[in-house]
PDB file of C-alpha atoms and ligand atoms in Angstrom:
ATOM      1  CA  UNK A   1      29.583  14.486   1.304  1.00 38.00           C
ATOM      2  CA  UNK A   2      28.785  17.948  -0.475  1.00 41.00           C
ATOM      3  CA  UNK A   3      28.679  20.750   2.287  1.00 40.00           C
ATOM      4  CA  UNK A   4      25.775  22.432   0.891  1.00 38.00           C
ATOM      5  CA  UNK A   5      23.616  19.473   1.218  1.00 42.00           C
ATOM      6  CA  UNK A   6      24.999  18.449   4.567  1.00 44.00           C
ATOM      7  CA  UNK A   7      23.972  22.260   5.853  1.00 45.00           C
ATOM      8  CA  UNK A   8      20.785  22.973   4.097  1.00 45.00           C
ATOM      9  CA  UNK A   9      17.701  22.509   5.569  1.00 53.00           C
ATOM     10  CA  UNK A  10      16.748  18.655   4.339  1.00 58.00           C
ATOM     11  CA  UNK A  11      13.098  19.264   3.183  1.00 56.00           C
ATOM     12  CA  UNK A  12      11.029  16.055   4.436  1.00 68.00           C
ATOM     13  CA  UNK A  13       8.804  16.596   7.164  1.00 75.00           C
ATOM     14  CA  UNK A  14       5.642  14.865   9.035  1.00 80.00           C
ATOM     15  CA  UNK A  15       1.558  16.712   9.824  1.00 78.00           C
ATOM     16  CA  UNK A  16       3.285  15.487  13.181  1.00 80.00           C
ATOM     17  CA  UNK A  17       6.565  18.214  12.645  1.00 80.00           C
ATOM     18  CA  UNK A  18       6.168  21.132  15.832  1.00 79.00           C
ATOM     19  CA  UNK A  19       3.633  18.756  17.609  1.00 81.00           C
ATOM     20  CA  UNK A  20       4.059  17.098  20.894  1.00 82.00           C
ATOM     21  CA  UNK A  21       2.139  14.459  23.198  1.00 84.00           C
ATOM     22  CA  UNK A  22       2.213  13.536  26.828  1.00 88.00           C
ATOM     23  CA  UNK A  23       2.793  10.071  26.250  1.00 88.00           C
ATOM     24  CA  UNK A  24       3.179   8.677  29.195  1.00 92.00           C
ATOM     25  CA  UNK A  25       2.354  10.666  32.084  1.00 90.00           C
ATOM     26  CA  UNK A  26       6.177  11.817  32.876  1.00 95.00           C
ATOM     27  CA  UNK A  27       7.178  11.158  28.995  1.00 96.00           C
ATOM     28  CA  UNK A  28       6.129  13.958  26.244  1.00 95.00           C
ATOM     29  CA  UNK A  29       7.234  13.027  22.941  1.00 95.00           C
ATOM     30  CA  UNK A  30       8.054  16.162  20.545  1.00 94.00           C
ATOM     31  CA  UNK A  31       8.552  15.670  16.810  1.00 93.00           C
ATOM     32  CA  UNK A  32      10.977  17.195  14.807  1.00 91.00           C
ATOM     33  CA  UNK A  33      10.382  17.275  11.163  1.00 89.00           C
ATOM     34  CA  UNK A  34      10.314  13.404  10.798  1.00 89.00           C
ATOM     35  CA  UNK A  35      11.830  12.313  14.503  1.00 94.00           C
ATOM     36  CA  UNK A  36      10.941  11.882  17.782  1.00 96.00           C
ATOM     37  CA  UNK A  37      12.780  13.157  20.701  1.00 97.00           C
ATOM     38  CA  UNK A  38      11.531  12.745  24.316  1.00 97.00           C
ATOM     39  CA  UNK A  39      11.692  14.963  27.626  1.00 97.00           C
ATOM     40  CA  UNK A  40      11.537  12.984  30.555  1.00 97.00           C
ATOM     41  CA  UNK A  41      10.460  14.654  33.370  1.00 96.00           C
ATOM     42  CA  UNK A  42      11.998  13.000  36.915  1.00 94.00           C
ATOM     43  CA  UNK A  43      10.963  15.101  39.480  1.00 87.00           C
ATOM     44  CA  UNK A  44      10.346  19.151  40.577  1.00 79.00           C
ATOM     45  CA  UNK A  45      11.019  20.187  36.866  1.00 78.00           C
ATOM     46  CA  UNK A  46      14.070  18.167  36.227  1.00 95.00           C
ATOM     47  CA  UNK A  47      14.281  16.296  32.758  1.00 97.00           C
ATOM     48  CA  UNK A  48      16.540  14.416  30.447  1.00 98.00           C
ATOM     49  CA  UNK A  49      16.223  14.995  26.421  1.00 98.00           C
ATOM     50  CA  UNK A  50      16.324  11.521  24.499  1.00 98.00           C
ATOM     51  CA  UNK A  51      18.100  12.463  21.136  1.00 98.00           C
ATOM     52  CA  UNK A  52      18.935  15.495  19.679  1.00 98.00           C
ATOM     53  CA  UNK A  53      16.436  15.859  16.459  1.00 96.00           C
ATOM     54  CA  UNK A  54      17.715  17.182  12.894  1.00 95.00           C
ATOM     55  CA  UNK A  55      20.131  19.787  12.122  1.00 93.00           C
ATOM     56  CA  UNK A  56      19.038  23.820  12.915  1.00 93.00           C
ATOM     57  CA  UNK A  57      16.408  22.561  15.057  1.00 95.00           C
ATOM     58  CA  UNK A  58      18.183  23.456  18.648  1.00 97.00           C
ATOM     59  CA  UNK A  59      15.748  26.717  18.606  1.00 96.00           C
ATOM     60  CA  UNK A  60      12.250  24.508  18.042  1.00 95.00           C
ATOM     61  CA  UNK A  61      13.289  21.974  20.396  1.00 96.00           C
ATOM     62  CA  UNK A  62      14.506  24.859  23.148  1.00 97.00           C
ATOM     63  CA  UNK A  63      10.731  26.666  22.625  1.00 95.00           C
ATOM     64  CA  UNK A  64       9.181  23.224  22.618  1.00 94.00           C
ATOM     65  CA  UNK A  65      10.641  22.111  26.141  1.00 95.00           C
ATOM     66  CA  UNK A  66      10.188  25.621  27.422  1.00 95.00           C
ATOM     67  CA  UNK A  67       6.688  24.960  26.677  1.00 92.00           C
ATOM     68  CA  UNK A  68       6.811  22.240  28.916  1.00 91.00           C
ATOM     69  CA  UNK A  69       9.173  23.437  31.721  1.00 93.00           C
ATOM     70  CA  UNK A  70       8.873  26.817  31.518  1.00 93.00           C
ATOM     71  CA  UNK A  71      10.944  29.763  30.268  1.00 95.00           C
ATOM     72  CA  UNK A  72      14.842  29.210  30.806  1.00 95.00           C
ATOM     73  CA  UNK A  73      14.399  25.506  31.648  1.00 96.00           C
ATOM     74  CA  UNK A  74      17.522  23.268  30.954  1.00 97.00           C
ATOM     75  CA  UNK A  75      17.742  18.955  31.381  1.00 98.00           C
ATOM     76  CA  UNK A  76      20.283  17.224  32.634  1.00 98.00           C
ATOM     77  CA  UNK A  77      21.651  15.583  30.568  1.00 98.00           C
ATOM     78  CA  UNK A  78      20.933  14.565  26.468  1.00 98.00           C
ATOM     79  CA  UNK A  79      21.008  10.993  26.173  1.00 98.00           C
ATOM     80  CA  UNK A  80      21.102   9.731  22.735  1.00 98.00           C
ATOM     81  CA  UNK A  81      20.025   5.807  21.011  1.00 98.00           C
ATOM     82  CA  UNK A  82      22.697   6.281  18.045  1.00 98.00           C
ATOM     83  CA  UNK A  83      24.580   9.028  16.185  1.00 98.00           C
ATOM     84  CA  UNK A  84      22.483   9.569  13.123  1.00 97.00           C
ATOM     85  CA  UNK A  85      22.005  13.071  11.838  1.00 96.00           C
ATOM     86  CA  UNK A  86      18.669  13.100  12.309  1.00 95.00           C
ATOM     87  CA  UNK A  87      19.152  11.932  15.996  1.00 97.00           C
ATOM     88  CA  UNK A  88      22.059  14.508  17.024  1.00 98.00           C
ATOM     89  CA  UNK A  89      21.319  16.994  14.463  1.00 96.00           C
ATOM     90  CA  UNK A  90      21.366  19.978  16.654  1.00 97.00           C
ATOM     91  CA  UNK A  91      23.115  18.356  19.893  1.00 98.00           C
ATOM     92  CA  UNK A  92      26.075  20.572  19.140  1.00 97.00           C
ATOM     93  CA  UNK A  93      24.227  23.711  19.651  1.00 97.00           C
ATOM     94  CA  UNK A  94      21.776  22.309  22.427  1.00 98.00           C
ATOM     95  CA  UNK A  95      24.914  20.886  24.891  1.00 98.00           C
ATOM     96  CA  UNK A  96      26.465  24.012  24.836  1.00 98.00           C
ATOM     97  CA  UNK A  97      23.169  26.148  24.907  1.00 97.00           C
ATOM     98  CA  UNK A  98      22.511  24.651  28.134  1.00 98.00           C
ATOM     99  CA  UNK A  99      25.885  23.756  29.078  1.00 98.00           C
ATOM    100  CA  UNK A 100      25.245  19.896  30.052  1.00 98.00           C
ATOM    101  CA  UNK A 101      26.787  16.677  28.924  1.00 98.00           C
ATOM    102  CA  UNK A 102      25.939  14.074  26.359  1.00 98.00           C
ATOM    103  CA  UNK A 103      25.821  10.013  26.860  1.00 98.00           C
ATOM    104  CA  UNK A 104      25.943   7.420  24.677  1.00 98.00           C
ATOM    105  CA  UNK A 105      26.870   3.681  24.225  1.00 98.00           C
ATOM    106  CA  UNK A 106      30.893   3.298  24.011  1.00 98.00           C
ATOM    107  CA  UNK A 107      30.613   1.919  20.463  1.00 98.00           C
ATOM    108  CA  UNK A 108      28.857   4.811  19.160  1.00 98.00           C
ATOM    109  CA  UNK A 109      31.795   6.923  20.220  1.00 98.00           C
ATOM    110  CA  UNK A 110      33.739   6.917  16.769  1.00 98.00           C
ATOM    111  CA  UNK A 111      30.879   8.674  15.107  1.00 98.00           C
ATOM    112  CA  UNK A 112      30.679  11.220  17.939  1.00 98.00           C
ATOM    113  CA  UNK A 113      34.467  12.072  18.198  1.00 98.00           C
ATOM    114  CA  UNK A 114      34.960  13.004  14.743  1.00 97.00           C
ATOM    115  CA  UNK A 115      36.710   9.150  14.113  1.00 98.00           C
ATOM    116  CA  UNK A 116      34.790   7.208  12.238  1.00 98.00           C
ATOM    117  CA  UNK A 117      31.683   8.178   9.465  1.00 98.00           C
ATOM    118  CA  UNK A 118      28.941   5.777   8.947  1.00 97.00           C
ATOM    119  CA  UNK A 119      28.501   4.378   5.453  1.00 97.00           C
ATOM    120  CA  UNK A 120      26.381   6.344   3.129  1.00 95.00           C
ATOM    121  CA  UNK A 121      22.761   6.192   2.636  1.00 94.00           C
ATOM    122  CA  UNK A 122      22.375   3.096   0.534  1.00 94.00           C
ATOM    123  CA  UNK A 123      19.793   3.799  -2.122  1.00 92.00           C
ATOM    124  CA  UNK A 124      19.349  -0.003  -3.159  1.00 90.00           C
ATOM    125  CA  UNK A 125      17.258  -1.153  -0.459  1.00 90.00           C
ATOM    126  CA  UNK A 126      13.812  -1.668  -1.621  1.00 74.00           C
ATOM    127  CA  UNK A 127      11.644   1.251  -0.550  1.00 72.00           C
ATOM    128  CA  UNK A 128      10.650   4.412  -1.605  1.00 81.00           C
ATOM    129  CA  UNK A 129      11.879   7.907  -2.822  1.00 85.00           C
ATOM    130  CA  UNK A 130      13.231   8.615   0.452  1.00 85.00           C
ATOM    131  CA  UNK A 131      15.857   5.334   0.234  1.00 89.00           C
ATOM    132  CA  UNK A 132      16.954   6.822  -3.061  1.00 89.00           C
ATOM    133  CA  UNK A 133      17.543  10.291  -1.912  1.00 88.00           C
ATOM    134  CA  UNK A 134      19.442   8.570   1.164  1.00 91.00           C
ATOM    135  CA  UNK A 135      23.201   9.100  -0.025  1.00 92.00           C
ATOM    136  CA  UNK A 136      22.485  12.873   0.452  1.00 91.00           C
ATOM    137  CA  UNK A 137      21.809  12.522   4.036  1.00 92.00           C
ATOM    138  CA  UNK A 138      24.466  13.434   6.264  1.00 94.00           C
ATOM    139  CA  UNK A 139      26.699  10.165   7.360  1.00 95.00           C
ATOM    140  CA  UNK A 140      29.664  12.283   8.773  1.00 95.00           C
ATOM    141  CA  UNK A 141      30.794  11.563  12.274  1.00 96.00           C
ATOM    142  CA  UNK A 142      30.339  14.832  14.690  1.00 97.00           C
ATOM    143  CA  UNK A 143      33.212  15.712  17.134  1.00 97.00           C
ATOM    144  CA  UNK A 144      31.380  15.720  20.831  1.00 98.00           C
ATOM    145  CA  UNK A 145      34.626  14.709  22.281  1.00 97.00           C
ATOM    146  CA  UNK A 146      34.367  17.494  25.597  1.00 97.00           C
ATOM    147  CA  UNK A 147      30.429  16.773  25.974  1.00 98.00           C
ATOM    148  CA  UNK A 148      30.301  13.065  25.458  1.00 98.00           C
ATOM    149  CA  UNK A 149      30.490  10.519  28.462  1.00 98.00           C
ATOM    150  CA  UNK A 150      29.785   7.296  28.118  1.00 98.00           C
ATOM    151  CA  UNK A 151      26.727   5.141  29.508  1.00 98.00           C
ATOM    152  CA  UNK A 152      27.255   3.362  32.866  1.00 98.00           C
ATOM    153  CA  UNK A 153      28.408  -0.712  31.780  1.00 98.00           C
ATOM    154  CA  UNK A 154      25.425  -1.847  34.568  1.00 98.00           C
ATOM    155  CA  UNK A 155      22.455  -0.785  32.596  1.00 98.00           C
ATOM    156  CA  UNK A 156      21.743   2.380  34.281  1.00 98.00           C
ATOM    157  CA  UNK A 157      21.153   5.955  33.314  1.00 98.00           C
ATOM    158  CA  UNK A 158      22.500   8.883  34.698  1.00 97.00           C
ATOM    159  CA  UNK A 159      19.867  11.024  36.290  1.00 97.00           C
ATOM    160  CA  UNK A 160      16.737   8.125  35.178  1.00 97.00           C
ATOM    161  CA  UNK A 161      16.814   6.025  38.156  1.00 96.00           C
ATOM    162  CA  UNK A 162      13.766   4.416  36.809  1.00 96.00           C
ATOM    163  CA  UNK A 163      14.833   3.105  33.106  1.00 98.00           C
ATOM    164  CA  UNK A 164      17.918   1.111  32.192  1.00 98.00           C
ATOM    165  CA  UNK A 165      19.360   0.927  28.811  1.00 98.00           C
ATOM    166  CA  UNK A 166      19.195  -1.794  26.672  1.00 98.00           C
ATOM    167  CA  UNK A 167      22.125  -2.524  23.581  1.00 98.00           C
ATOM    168  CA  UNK A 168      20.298  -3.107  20.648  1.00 98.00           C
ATOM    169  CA  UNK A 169      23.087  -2.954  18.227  1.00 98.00           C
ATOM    170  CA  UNK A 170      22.635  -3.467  14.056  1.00 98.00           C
ATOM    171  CA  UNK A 171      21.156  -0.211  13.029  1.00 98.00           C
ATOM    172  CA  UNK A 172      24.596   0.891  14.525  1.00 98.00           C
ATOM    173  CA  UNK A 173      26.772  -0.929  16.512  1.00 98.00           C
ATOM    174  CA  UNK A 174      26.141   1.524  19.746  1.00 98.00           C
ATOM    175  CA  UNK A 175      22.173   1.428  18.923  1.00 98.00           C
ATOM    176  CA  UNK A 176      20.313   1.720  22.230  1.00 98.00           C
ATOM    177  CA  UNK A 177      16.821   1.599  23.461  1.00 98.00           C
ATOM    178  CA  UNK A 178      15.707   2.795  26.660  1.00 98.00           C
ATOM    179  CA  UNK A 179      13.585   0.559  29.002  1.00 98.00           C
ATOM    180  CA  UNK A 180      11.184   1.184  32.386  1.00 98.00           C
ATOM    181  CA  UNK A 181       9.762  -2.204  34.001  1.00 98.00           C
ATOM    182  CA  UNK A 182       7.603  -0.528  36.497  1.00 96.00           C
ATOM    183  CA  UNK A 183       5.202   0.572  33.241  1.00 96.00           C
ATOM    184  CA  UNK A 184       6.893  -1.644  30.470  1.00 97.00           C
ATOM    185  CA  UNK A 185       7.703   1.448  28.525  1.00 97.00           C
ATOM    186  CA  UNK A 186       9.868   1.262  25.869  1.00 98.00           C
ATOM    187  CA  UNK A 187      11.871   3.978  23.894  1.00 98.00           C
ATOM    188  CA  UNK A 188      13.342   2.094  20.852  1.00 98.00           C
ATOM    189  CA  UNK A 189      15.262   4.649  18.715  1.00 98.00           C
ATOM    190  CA  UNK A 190      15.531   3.230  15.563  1.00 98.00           C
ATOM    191  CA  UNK A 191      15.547  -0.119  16.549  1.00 98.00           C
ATOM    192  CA  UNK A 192      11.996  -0.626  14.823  1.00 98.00           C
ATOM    193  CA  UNK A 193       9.500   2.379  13.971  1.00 96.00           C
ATOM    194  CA  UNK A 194       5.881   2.886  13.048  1.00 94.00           C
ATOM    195  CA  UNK A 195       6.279   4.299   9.983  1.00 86.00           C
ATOM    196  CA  UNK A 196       7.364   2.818   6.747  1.00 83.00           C
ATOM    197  CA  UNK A 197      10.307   5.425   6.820  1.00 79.00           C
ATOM    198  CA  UNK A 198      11.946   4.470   3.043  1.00 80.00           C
ATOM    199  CA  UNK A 199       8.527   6.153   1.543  1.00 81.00           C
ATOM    200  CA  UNK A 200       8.163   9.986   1.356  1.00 79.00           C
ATOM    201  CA  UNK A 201       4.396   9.378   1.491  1.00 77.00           C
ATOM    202  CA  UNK A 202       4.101   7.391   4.294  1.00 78.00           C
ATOM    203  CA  UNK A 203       6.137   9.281   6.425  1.00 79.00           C
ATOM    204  CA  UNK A 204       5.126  12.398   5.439  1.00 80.00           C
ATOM    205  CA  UNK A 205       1.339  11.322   6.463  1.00 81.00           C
ATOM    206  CA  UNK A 206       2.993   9.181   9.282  1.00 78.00           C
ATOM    207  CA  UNK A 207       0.588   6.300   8.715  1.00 79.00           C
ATOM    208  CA  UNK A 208       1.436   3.910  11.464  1.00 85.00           C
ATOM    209  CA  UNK A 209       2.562   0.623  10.866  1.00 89.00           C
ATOM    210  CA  UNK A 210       5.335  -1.393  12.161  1.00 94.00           C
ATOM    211  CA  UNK A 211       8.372  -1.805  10.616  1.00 94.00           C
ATOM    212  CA  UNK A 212      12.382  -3.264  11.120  1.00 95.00           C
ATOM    213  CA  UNK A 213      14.938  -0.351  11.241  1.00 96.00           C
ATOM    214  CA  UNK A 214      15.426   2.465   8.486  1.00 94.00           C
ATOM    215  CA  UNK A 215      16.936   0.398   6.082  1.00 94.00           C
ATOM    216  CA  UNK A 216      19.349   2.805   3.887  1.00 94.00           C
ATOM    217  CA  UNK A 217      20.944   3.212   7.197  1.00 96.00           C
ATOM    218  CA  UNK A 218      21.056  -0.121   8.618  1.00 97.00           C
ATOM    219  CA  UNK A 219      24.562  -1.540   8.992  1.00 98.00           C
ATOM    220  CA  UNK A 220      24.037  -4.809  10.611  1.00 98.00           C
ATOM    221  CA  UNK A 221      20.937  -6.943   9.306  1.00 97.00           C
ATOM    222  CA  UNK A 222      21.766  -9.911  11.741  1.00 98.00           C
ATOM    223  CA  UNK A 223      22.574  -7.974  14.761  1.00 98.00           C
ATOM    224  CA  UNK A 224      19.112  -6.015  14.131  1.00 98.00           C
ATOM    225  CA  UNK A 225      16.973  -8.776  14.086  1.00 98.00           C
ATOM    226  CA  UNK A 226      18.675  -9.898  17.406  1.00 98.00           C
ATOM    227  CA  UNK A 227      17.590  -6.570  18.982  1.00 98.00           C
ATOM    228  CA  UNK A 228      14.021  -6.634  17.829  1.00 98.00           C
ATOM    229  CA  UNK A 229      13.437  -9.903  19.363  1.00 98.00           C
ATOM    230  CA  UNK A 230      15.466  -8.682  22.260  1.00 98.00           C
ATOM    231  CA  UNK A 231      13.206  -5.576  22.883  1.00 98.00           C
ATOM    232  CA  UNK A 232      10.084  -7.972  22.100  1.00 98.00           C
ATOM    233  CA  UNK A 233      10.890 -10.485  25.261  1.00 98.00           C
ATOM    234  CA  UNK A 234      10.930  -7.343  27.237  1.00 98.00           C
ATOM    235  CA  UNK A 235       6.650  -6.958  26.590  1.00 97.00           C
ATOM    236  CA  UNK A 236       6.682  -3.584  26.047  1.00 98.00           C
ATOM    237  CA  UNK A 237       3.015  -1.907  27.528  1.00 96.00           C
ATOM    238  CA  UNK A 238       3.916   1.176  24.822  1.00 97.00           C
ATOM    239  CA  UNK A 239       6.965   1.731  22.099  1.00 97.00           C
ATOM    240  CA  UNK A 240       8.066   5.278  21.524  1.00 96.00           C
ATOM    241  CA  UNK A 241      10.209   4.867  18.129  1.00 97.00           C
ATOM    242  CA  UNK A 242      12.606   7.434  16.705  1.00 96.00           C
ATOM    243  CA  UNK A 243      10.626   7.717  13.648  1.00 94.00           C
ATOM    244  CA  UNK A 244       6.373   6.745  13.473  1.00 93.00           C
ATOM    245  CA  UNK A 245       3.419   7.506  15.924  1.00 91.00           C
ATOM    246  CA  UNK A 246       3.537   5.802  19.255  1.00 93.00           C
ATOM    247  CA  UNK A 247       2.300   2.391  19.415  1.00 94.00           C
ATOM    248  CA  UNK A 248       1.218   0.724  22.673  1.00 95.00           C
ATOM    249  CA  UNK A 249      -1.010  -2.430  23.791  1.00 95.00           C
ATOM    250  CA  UNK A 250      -2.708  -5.324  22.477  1.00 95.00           C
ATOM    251  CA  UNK A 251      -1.503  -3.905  18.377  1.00 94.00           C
ATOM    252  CA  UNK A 252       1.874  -3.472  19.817  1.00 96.00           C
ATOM    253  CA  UNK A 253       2.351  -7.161  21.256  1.00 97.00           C
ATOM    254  CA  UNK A 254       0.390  -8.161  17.872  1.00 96.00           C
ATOM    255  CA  UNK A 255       2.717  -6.140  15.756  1.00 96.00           C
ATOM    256  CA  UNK A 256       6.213  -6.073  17.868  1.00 97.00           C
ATOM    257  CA  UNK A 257       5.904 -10.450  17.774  1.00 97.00           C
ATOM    258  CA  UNK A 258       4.750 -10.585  14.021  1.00 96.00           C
ATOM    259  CA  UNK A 259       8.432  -8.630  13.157  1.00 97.00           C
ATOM    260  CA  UNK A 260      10.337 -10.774  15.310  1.00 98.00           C
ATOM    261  CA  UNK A 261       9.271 -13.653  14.069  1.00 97.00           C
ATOM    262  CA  UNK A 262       9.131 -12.629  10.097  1.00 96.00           C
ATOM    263  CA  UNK A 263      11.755  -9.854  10.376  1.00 97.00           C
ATOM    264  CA  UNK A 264      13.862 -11.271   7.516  1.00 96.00           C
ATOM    265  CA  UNK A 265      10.499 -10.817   5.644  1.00 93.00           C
ATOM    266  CA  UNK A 266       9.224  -8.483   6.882  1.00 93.00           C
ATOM    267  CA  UNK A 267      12.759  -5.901   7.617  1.00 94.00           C
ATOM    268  CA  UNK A 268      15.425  -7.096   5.533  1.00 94.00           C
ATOM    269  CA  UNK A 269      15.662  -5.666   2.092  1.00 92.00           C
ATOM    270  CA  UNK A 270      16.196  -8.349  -0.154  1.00 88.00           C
ATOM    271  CA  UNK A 271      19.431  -6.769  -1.391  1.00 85.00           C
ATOM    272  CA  UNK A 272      20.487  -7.814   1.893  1.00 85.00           C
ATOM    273  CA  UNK A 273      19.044 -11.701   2.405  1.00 81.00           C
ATOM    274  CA  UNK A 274      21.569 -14.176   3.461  1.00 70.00           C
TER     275      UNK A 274
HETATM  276 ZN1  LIG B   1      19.117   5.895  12.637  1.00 84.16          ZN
HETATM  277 ZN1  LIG B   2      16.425   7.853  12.642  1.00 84.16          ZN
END
């Protein structure tokens, strides 16, 4: 991977980039360019950041929870779905801003500790321009070795007594997805999104519509549909995804059973059919 490209500022962004929503009364949902990370507040002020956002955005994503919290506010913890770049883009510079550790599923650790890279972008999916400019994007593993803890093995998460977390492995093999059954909410990473994320157009307009995992990044087709029909027996009431505008009720159920039972249709480039 060229340096320059890894470091630059990657130039595709969302109308949604800077903007936030209260999605669920405790959950406000902040996107970053093209991804969505979420504060969760618990109680008196305290919060948890889901996911990290893209690289040089630790400054945004300080103002934006600021804006929330107030001035000098600081979460307990970052908990992350997966180690993509443009899911722990700035969690580098945001752990040891607020001097607080990171968790994350046990097999997403090579790609945290410096160990292991994930495989390139992979421009031959079908899609859009934004599969083919994939191989640029970052795939390197980041070294989070004296932040990184990982995830309790019973399903719980450190300071969310409400939500467990759910493996949803394929997009990567420590994928997770975040669920609360007191208000069926559900937040999916990149398990599915609501945005056709391989076209520039679509995501830059962030027309909602329901879709398998990015697919230039997707490393296990099989695994992937497993998860979708995994998080789909849960009944999620409302889906926050990593990438897409929330999606939540009667077009969610509609939408959320219509992949699981067509994802090889529907998600799976044909480069990659069985
Ligand atoms: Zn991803
Ligand atoms: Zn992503």
């Amino acid at each position: 991977m060229n340096r320059e490209v890894e470091h630059a500022f990657l130039p595709v962004t969302s109308v949604s980039s800077g903007k936030g929503n209260l999605v669920i009364r405790d959950v406000y949902c902040y996107t970053n360019q093209i991804v969505n990370i979420c504060f969760i507040n618990t109680s008196n002020n305290k919060w948890v950041l889901i996911d990290a956002g893209m690289p040089k955005s630790a400054e945004k994503i300080i103002k934006g929870a600021e804006k929330q919290f107030g001035q000098g506010c600081r979460p307990e913890a970052i908990i992350l779905t997966h180690g993509h770049f443009d899911h722990v883009g700035s969690v580098e510079v945001l752990a040891e801003h607020w001097d607080i550790p990171v968790y994350a599923h046990q097999l997403e650790f090579p790609y945290l500790t410096g160990n292991e890279d994930y495989p390139p972008g992979d421009p031959t999916v079908d899609g859009g321009i934004i599969s083919e400019m994939s191989p640029l994007f970052p795939n390197h593993s980041i070294d989070i070795k004296n932040r990184l803890r990982g995830l309790p093995g019973d399903g719980s998460i450190p300071f969310l007594t409400e939500w467990r977390w759910i493996h949803t492995p394929g997009h990567t093999p420590g994928h997770i997805s975040l669920y609360r059954d007191k208000d069926s909410a559900l937040i999916v990473g990149d398990a599915f999104v609501t945005v056709d994320q391989e076209s520039l157009y679509k995501v830059m307009t962030q027309q909602q519509e329901i879709h398998g995992p990015p697919a230039y990044f997707t490393m296990d087709w099989d695994a992937a549909k497993e998860s979708v029909r995994t998080l789909k027996g849960l009944e999620p009431e409302i889906a926050i995804t990593g990438h897409g505008v929330p999606m939540s009720g009667e077009e969610l159920k509609r939408d959320l059973s219509n992949l699981a039972e067509n994802f090889d249709t529907i998600a799976r480039p044909k480069s990659k059919s069985k």
